[in-house]
């Protein structure tokens, strides 16, 4: 499945592009104020995805980090925290390992993407928030090429094609 997304500055141009595509028998969707939202269309929210991934990684890395920190402290016999005693040293080592696991979950699991954003979904959401409209077409490569020709007539701010290779 191929996707084509065009960014148009106002509702009138988006409707005109939609009608031009419809005249050629191409189904499209308008996203923007008064039409479908990004969530209704299925445009993922990168912050939600990053948060889910970071939580999933932390679920595995925190216990592993505790075990690794406890084991490291046990094997090396370091007396880093004299105030905690022998068993306490191992537990503190485990807690430090768990904290390291939590940091790994955030950095490796997508927390950086949560902070700085990633992918094309965020710029499209930002354009919708700025009052722009998106016209999206889903279909074969031939269909999206034909839609590209039609949409270029409306001088879009941006036009981008995507190929979904996840089903291959």
GROMACS .gro file of C-alpha atoms in nm:
model
  168
    1UNK     CA    1   0.000   0.000   0.000
    2UNK     CA    2   0.127   0.345  -0.090
    3UNK     CA    3   0.034   0.674   0.071
    4UNK     CA    4   0.049   1.029  -0.057
    5UNK     CA    5   0.012   1.332   0.170
    6UNK     CA    6  -0.017   1.689   0.042
    7UNK     CA    7  -0.017   1.995   0.269
    8UNK     CA    8  -0.246   2.275   0.150
    9UNK     CA    9  -0.268   2.620   0.307
   10UNK     CA   10  -0.646   2.653   0.337
   11UNK     CA   11  -0.977   2.473   0.332
   12UNK     CA   12  -1.077   2.600  -0.014
   13UNK     CA   13  -0.768   2.455  -0.181
   14UNK     CA   14  -0.809   2.129   0.013
   15UNK     CA   15  -1.169   2.094  -0.103
   16UNK     CA   16  -1.074   2.181  -0.461
   17UNK     CA   17  -0.799   1.919  -0.458
   18UNK     CA   18  -1.039   1.664  -0.307
   19UNK     CA   19  -1.295   1.732  -0.583
   20UNK     CA   20  -1.031   1.712  -0.857
   21UNK     CA   21  -0.918   1.375  -0.723
   22UNK     CA   22  -1.280   1.258  -0.695
   23UNK     CA   23  -1.345   1.352  -1.062
   24UNK     CA   24  -1.061   1.117  -1.158
   25UNK     CA   25  -1.207   0.839  -0.941
   26UNK     CA   26  -0.942   0.866  -0.669
   27UNK     CA   27  -1.059   0.838  -0.309
   28UNK     CA   28  -0.889   1.077  -0.072
   29UNK     CA   29  -0.927   1.210   0.280
   30UNK     CA   30  -0.907   1.566   0.405
   31UNK     CA   31  -0.751   1.623   0.746
   32UNK     CA   32  -0.793   1.953   0.923
   33UNK     CA   33  -1.042   2.170   1.108
   34UNK     CA   34  -1.393   2.050   1.025
   35UNK     CA   35  -1.267   1.726   0.874
   36UNK     CA   36  -1.089   1.420   1.009
   37UNK     CA   37  -0.835   1.468   1.286
   38UNK     CA   38  -0.490   1.311   1.280
   39UNK     CA   39  -0.604   1.055   1.539
   40UNK     CA   40  -0.917   0.962   1.343
   41UNK     CA   41  -0.709   0.912   1.030
   42UNK     CA   42  -0.460   0.695   1.216
   43UNK     CA   43  -0.164   0.931   1.210
   44UNK     CA   44   0.031   0.805   1.509
   45UNK     CA   45   0.125   1.038   1.789
   46UNK     CA   46   0.503   0.996   1.824
   47UNK     CA   47   0.491   1.094   2.191
   48UNK     CA   48   0.247   0.814   2.273
   49UNK     CA   49   0.457   0.562   2.082
   50UNK     CA   50   0.780   0.676   2.250
   51UNK     CA   51   0.620   0.660   2.595
   52UNK     CA   52   0.490   0.306   2.535
   53UNK     CA   53   0.828   0.189   2.407
   54UNK     CA   54   1.018   0.347   2.700
   55UNK     CA   55   0.780   0.181   2.948
   56UNK     CA   56   0.819  -0.156   2.776
   57UNK     CA   57   1.198  -0.132   2.787
   58UNK     CA   58   1.195  -0.021   3.152
   59UNK     CA   59   0.978  -0.320   3.241
   60UNK     CA   60   1.264  -0.547   3.136
   61UNK     CA   61   1.568  -0.335   3.212
   62UNK     CA   62   1.490  -0.229   3.571
   63UNK     CA   63   1.476  -0.586   3.713
   64UNK     CA   64   1.773  -0.688   3.499
   65UNK     CA   65   1.967  -0.382   3.621
   66UNK     CA   66   1.887  -0.465   3.984
   67UNK     CA   67   2.007  -0.823   3.938
   68UNK     CA   68   2.322  -0.710   3.755
   69UNK     CA   69   2.407  -0.443   4.017
   70UNK     CA   70   2.345  -0.685   4.305
   71UNK     CA   71   2.556  -0.955   4.138
   72UNK     CA   72   2.839  -0.714   4.057
   73UNK     CA   73   2.849  -0.597   4.418
   74UNK     CA   74   2.841  -0.957   4.542
   75UNK     CA   75   3.117  -1.078   4.309
   76UNK     CA   76   3.356  -0.785   4.357
   77UNK     CA   77   3.309  -0.762   4.732
   78UNK     CA   78   3.347  -0.383   4.718
   79UNK     CA   79   3.260  -0.204   5.041
   80UNK     CA   80   3.152   0.119   4.871
   81UNK     CA   81   2.880   0.206   5.121
   82UNK     CA   82   3.024   0.118   5.462
   83UNK     CA   83   2.721   0.263   5.640
   84UNK     CA   84   2.495  -0.002   5.475
   85UNK     CA   85   2.677  -0.314   5.591
   86UNK     CA   86   2.757  -0.618   5.380
   87UNK     CA   87   2.401  -0.709   5.269
   88UNK     CA   88   2.306  -0.342   5.240
   89UNK     CA   89   2.598  -0.284   5.003
   90UNK     CA   90   2.462  -0.549   4.769
   91UNK     CA   91   2.110  -0.405   4.789
   92UNK     CA   92   2.236  -0.052   4.720
   93UNK     CA   93   2.433  -0.193   4.425
   94UNK     CA   94   2.113  -0.354   4.301
   95UNK     CA   95   1.921  -0.026   4.339
   96UNK     CA   96   2.190   0.159   4.144
   97UNK     CA   97   2.171  -0.109   3.874
   98UNK     CA   98   1.791  -0.070   3.865
   99UNK     CA   99   1.833   0.308   3.824
  100UNK     CA  100   2.072   0.242   3.536
  101UNK     CA  101   1.813   0.008   3.385
  102UNK     CA  102   1.550   0.282   3.411
  103UNK     CA  103   1.781   0.527   3.232
  104UNK     CA  104   1.848   0.266   2.965
  105UNK     CA  105   1.472   0.217   2.922
  106UNK     CA  106   1.425   0.588   2.864
  107UNK     CA  107   1.717   0.637   2.626
  108UNK     CA  108   1.698   0.312   2.431
  109UNK     CA  109   1.320   0.276   2.449
  110UNK     CA  110   1.235   0.604   2.284
  111UNK     CA  111   1.253   0.865   2.557
  112UNK     CA  112   1.479   1.076   2.338
  113UNK     CA  113   1.212   1.064   2.066
  114UNK     CA  114   0.963   1.170   2.330
  115UNK     CA  115   1.170   1.480   2.402
  116UNK     CA  116   1.276   1.583   2.053
  117UNK     CA  117   1.009   1.420   1.834
  118UNK     CA  118   1.073   1.192   1.541
  119UNK     CA  119   0.928   1.073   1.214
  120UNK     CA  120   0.697   1.257   0.976
  121UNK     CA  121   0.384   1.233   1.191
  122UNK     CA  122   0.492   1.521   1.416
  123UNK     CA  123   0.547   1.777   1.135
  124UNK     CA  124   0.207   1.684   0.989
  125UNK     CA  125   0.042   1.727   1.329
  126UNK     CA  126   0.216   2.064   1.368
  127UNK     CA  127   0.084   2.178   1.031
  128UNK     CA  128  -0.268   2.073   1.128
  129UNK     CA  129  -0.228   2.268   1.453
  130UNK     CA  130  -0.121   2.572   1.247
  131UNK     CA  131  -0.452   2.561   1.055
  132UNK     CA  132  -0.326   2.387   0.740
  133UNK     CA  133  -0.509   2.102   0.568
  134UNK     CA  134  -0.379   1.764   0.453
  135UNK     CA  135  -0.511   1.566   0.160
  136UNK     CA  136  -0.419   1.199   0.192
  137UNK     CA  137  -0.448   0.930  -0.075
  138UNK     CA  138  -0.404   0.557  -0.017
  139UNK     CA  139  -0.364   0.308  -0.298
  140UNK     CA  140  -0.134   0.149  -0.548
  141UNK     CA  141   0.182   0.310  -0.679
  142UNK     CA  142   0.006   0.394  -1.007
  143UNK     CA  143  -0.282   0.557  -0.821
  144UNK     CA  144  -0.053   0.770  -0.603
  145UNK     CA  145   0.145   0.880  -0.912
  146UNK     CA  146  -0.179   0.989  -1.077
  147UNK     CA  147  -0.284   1.167  -0.757
  148UNK     CA  148   0.055   1.343  -0.741
  149UNK     CA  149   0.000   1.484  -1.089
  150UNK     CA  150  -0.341   1.617  -0.991
  151UNK     CA  151  -0.232   1.758  -0.654
  152UNK     CA  152   0.067   1.944  -0.801
  153UNK     CA  153  -0.183   2.169  -0.984
  154UNK     CA  154  -0.285   2.312  -0.645
  155UNK     CA  155   0.071   2.414  -0.554
  156UNK     CA  156   0.087   2.232  -0.219
  157UNK     CA  157   0.333   2.347   0.047
  158UNK     CA  158   0.461   1.992   0.065
  159UNK     CA  159   0.377   1.666  -0.108
  160UNK     CA  160   0.526   1.341   0.016
  161UNK     CA  161   0.477   0.979  -0.087
  162UNK     CA  162   0.526   0.678   0.138
  163UNK     CA  163   0.540   0.305   0.069
  164UNK     CA  164   0.415   0.077   0.347
  165UNK     CA  165   0.655  -0.218   0.342
  166UNK     CA  166   0.540  -0.371   0.670
  167UNK     CA  167   0.309  -0.621   0.495
  168UNK     CA  168   0.583  -0.749   0.264
   0.00000   0.00000   0.00000
